[in-house]
mmCIF file of C-alpha atoms in Angstrom:
data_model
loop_
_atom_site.group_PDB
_atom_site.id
_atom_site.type_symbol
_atom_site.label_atom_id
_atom_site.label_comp_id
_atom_site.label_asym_id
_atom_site.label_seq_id
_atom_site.Cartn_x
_atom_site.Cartn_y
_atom_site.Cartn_z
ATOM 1 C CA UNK E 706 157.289 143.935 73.696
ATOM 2 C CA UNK E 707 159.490 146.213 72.022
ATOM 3 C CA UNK E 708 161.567 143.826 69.727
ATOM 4 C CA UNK E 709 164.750 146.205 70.295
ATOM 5 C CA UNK E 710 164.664 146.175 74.069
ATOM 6 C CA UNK E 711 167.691 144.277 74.560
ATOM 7 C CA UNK E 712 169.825 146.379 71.651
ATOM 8 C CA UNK E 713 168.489 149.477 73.812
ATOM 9 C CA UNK E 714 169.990 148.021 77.336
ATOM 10 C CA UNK E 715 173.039 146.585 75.824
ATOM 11 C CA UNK E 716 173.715 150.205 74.442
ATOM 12 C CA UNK E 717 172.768 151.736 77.898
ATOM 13 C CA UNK E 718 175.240 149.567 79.788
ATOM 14 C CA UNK E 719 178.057 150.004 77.495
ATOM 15 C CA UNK E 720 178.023 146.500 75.983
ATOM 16 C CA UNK E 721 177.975 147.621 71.969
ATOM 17 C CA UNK E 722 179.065 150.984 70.741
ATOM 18 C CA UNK E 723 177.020 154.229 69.628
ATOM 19 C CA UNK E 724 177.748 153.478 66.087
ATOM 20 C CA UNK E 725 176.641 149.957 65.938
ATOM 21 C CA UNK E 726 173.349 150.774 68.093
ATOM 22 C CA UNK E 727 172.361 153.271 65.339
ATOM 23 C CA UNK E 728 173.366 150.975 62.599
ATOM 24 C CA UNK E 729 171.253 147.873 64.314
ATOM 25 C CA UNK E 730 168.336 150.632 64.610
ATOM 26 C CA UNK E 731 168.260 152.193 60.989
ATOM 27 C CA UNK E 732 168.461 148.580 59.518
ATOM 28 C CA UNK E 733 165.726 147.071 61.600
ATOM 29 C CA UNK E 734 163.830 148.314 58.875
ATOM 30 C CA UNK E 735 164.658 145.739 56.711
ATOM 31 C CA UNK E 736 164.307 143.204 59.229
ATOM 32 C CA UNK E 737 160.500 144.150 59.630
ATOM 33 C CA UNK E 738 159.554 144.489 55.841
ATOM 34 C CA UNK E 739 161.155 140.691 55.854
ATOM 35 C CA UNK E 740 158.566 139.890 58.514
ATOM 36 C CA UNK E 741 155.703 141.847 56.463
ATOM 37 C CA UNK E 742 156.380 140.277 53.486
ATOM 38 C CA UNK E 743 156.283 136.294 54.784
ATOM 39 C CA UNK E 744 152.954 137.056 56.848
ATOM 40 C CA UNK E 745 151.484 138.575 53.141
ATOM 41 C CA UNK E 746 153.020 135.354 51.528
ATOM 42 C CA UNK E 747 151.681 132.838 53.967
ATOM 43 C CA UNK E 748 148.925 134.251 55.443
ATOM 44 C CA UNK E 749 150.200 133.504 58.547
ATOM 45 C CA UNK E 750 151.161 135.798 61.915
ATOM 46 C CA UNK E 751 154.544 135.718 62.261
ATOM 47 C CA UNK E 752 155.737 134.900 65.855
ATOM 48 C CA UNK E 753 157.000 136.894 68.894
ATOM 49 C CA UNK E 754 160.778 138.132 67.420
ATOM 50 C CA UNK E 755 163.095 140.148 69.200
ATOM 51 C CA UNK E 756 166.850 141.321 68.616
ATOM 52 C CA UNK E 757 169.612 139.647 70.362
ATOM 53 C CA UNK E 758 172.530 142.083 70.670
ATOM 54 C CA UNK E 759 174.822 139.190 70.446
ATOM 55 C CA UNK E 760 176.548 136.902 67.631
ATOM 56 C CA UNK E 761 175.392 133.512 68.696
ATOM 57 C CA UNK E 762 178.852 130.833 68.162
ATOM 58 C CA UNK E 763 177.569 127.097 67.720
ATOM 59 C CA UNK E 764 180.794 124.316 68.831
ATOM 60 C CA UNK E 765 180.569 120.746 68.308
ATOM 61 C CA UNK E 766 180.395 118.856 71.705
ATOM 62 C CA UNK E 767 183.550 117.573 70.798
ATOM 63 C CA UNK E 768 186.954 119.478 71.214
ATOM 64 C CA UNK E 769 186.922 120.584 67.971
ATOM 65 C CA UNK E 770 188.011 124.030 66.958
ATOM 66 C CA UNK E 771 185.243 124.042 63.773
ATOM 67 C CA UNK E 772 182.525 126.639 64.898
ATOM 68 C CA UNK E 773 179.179 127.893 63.229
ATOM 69 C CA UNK E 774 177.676 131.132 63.161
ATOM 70 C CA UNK E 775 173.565 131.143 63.978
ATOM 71 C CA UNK E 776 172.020 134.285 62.814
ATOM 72 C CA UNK E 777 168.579 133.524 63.932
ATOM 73 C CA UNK E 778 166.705 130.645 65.900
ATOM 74 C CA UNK E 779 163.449 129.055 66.774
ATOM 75 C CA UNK E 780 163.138 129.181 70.964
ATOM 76 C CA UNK E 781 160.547 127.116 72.277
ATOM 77 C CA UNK E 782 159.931 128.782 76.056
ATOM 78 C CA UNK E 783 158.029 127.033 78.767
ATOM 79 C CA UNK E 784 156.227 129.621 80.965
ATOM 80 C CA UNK E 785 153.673 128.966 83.166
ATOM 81 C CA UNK E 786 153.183 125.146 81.733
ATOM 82 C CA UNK E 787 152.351 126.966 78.071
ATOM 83 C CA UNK E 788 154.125 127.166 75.368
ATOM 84 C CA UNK E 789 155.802 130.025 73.753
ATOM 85 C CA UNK E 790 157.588 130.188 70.283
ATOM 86 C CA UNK E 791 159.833 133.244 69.987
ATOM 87 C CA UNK E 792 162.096 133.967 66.961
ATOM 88 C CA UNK E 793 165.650 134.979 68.276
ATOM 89 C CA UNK E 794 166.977 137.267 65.817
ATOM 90 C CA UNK E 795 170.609 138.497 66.031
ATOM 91 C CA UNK E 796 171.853 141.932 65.745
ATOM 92 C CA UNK E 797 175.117 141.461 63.485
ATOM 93 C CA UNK E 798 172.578 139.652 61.216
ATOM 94 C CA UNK E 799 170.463 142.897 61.259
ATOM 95 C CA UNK E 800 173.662 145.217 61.287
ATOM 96 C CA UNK E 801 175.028 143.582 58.429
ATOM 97 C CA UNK E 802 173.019 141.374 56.397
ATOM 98 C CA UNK E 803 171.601 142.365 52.408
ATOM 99 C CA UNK E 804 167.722 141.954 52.078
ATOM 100 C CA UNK E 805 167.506 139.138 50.226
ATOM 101 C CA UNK E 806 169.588 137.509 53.390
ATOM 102 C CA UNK E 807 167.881 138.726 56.662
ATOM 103 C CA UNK E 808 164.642 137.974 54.440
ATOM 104 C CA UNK E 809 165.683 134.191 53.487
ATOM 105 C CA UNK E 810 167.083 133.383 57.037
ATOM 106 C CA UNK E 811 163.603 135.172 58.511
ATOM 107 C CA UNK E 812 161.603 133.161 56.130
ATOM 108 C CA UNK E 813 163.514 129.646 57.493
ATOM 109 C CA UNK E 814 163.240 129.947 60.826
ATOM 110 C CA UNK E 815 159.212 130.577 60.047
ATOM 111 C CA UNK E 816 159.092 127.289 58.856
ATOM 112 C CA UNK E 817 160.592 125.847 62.184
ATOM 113 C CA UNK E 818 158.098 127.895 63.495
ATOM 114 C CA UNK E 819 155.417 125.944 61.442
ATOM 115 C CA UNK E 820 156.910 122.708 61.708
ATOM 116 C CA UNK E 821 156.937 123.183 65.661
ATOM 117 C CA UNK E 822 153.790 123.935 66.285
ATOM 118 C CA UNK E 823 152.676 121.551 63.559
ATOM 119 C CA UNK E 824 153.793 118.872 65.530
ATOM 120 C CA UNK E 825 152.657 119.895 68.961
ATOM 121 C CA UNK E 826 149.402 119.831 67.001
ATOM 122 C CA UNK E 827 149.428 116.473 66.427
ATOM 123 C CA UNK E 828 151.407 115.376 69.168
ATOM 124 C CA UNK E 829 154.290 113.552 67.244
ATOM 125 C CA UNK E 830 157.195 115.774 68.459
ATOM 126 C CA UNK E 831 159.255 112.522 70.013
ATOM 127 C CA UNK E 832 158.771 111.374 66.005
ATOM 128 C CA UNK E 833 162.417 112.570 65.827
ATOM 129 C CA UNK E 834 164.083 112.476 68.794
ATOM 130 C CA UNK E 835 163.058 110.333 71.550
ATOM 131 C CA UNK E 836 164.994 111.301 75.158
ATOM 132 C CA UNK E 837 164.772 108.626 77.832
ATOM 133 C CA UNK E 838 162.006 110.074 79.870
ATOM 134 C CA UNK E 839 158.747 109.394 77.584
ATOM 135 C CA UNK E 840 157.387 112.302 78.955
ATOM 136 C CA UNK E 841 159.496 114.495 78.167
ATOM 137 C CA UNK E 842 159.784 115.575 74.081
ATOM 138 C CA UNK E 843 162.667 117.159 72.539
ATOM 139 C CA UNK E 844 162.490 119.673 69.920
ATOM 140 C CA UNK E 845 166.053 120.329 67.389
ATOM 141 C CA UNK E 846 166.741 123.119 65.113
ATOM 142 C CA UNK E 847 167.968 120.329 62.427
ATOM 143 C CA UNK E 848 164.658 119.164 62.216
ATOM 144 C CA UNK E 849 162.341 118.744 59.154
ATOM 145 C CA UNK E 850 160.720 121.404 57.978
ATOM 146 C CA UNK E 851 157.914 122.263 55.188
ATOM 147 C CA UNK E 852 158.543 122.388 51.826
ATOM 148 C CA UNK E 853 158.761 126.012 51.007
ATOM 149 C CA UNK E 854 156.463 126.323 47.970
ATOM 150 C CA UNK E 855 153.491 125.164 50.266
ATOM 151 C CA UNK E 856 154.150 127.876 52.283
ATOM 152 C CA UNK E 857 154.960 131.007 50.135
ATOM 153 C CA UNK E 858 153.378 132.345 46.811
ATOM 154 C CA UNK E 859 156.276 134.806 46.965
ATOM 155 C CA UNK E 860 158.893 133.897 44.328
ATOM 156 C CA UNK E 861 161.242 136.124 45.070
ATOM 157 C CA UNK E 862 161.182 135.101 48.470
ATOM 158 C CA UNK E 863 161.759 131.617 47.414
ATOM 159 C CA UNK E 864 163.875 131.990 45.495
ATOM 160 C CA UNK E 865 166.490 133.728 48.271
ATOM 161 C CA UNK E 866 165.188 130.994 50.403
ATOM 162 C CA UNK E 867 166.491 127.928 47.618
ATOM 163 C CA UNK E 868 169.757 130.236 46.964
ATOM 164 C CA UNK E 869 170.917 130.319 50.466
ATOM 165 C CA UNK E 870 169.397 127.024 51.824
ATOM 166 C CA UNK E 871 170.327 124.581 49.087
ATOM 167 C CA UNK E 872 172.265 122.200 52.068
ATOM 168 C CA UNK E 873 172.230 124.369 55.273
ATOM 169 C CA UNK E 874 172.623 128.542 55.805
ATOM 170 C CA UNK E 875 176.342 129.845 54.207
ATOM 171 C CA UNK E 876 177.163 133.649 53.455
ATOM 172 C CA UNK E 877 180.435 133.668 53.255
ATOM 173 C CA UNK E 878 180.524 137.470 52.910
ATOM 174 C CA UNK E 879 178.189 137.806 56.193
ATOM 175 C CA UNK E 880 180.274 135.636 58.062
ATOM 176 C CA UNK E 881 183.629 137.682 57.436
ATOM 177 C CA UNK E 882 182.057 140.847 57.924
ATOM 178 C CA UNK E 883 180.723 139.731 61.255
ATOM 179 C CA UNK E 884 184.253 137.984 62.089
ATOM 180 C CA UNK E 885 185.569 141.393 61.378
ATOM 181 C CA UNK E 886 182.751 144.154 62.290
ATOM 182 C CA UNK E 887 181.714 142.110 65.013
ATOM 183 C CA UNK E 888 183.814 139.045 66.776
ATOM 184 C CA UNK E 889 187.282 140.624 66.605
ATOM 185 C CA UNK E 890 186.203 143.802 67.717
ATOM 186 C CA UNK E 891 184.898 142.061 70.937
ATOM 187 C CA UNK E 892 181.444 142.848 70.613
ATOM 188 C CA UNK E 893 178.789 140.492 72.806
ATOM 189 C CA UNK E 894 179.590 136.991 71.867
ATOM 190 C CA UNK E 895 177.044 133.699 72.909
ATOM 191 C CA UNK E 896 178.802 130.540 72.925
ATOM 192 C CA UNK E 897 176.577 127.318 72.998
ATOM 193 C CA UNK E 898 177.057 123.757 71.774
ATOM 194 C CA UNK E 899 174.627 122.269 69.465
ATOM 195 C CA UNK E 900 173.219 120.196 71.564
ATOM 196 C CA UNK E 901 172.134 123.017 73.866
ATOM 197 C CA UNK E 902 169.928 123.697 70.804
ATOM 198 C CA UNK E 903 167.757 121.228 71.723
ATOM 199 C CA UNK E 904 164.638 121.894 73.708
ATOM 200 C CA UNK E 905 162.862 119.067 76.292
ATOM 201 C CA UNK E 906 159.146 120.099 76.275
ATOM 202 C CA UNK E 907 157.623 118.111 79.258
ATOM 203 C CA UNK E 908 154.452 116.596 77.547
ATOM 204 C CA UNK E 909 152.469 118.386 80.019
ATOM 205 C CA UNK E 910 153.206 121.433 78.508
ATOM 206 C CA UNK E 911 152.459 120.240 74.931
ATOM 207 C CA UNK E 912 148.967 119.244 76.917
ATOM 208 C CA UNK E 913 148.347 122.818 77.354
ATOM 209 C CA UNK E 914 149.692 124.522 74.806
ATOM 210 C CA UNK E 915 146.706 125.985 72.817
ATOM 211 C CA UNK E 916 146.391 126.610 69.295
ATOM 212 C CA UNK E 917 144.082 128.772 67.592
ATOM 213 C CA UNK E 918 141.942 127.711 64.727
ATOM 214 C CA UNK E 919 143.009 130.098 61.825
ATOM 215 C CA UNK E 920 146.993 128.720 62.812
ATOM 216 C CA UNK E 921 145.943 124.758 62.426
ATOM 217 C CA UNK E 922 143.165 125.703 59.395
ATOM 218 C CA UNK E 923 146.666 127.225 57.437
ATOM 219 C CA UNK E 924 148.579 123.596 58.869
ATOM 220 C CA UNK E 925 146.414 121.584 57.456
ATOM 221 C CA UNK E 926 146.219 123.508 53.806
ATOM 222 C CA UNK E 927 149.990 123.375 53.843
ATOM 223 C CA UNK E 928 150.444 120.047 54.442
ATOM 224 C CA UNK E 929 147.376 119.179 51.485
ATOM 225 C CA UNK E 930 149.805 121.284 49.427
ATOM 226 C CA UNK E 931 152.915 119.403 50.008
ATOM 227 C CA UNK E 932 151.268 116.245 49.579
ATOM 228 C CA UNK E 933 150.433 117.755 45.800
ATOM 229 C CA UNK E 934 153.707 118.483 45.514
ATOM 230 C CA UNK E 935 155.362 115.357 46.277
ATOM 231 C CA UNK E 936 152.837 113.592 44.024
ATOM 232 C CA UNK E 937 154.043 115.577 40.918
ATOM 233 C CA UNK E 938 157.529 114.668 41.807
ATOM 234 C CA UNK E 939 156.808 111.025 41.601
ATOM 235 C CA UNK E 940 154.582 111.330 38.318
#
């Protein structure tokens, strides 16, 4: 799958400009080194990714007029009673975002990834959220994740990762360049609520999702890792 596919038929039918399509194209470059440099620092395949040629606008369920920007999230897809993880990346991120940005926001949505498929592993994904159907599990973007130093022995890379994920994703800068560059000039535009980003995984599904060996070997020397760390917190 070409991760560009979409940028390439949104260009074709009109949807985002010349400019911006070469732009998104030229910088995808950065975007992939990002994805290099967490599978060197984990040892770990990233997932399927592909560019959205959208700005993705989170809303409260509420009637308020506060909004988010995502730049990037962690799909769960159900196809054919398996289980796919695909990283949604979006284009204004690509477009517009430094290095040490696209990198940190690639390298966080990796460890949804991880926690994900960690708990499909073990079968504790209604650990969080329980819906009323017990057979049916629900996945959320808010949820836990790893601690990064038992994932990465790149410091850099945590160190963009602690920077801009001390309480939640902000770039101020990002955001008004994409209000800007990308919003106002009524470029593609996803509207969801946040509690769209939840995904219901029937429990059949988590049945026969399969894992392979190397992926749940890494799990379990990531989770030895954090324990360590959480001991020399206390002591």
């Amino acid at each position: 799958m070409d991760p560009l596919l979409r940028v390439h038929e949104s260009y074709k039918n009109g949807l985002i400009p010349e400019k911006i399509h070469s732009l998104i194209i030229k910088r995808f470059e950065v975007t992939l080194s990002g994805i290099q440099r967490i599978e060197k620092a984990s040892g770990i395949n990233f997932p399927l990714a592909y560019v959205e040629p959208s700005v993705v606008v989170s809303h409260p369920p509420s009637g308020s007029f506060d909004y988010g920007i995502l730049f990037a999230r962690t799909i769960p897809v159900v196809s054919n009673d398996k289980l796919n993880v695909i990283i949604q990346i979006t284009a204004p991120l690509v477009a517009y975002g430094l290095k040490g940005t696209i990198h940190a926001i690639l390298a966080h949505e990796f460890l949804h990834y991880l926690e994900l498929i960690r708990r499909i592993s073990k079968m504790d994904i209604v650990s969080d959220e329980l819906s009323g159907n017990l057979f049916e599990s629900s996945y959320s973007d808010s949820t836990r994740l790893f601690e990064p130093r038992a994932v990465f022995d790149d410091k850099t890379l945590l160190s963009h990762i602690t920077k801009k994920f001390p309480e939640g994703f902000r770039d101020y800068k990002l955001e008004d360049k994409v209000l800007k560059l990308w919003i106002e000039k009524k470029l593609p535009i996803i509207n969801i609520t946040m509690d769209t980003n939840i995904a219901k995984i029937p429990a059949t599904v988590i049945a026969n999702t399969v894992i392979e060996p190397h992926l749940l070997q890494k799990l379990d020397q990531i989770e030895q890792k954090v324990s360590r760390l959480r001991r020399k917190k206390l002591y």
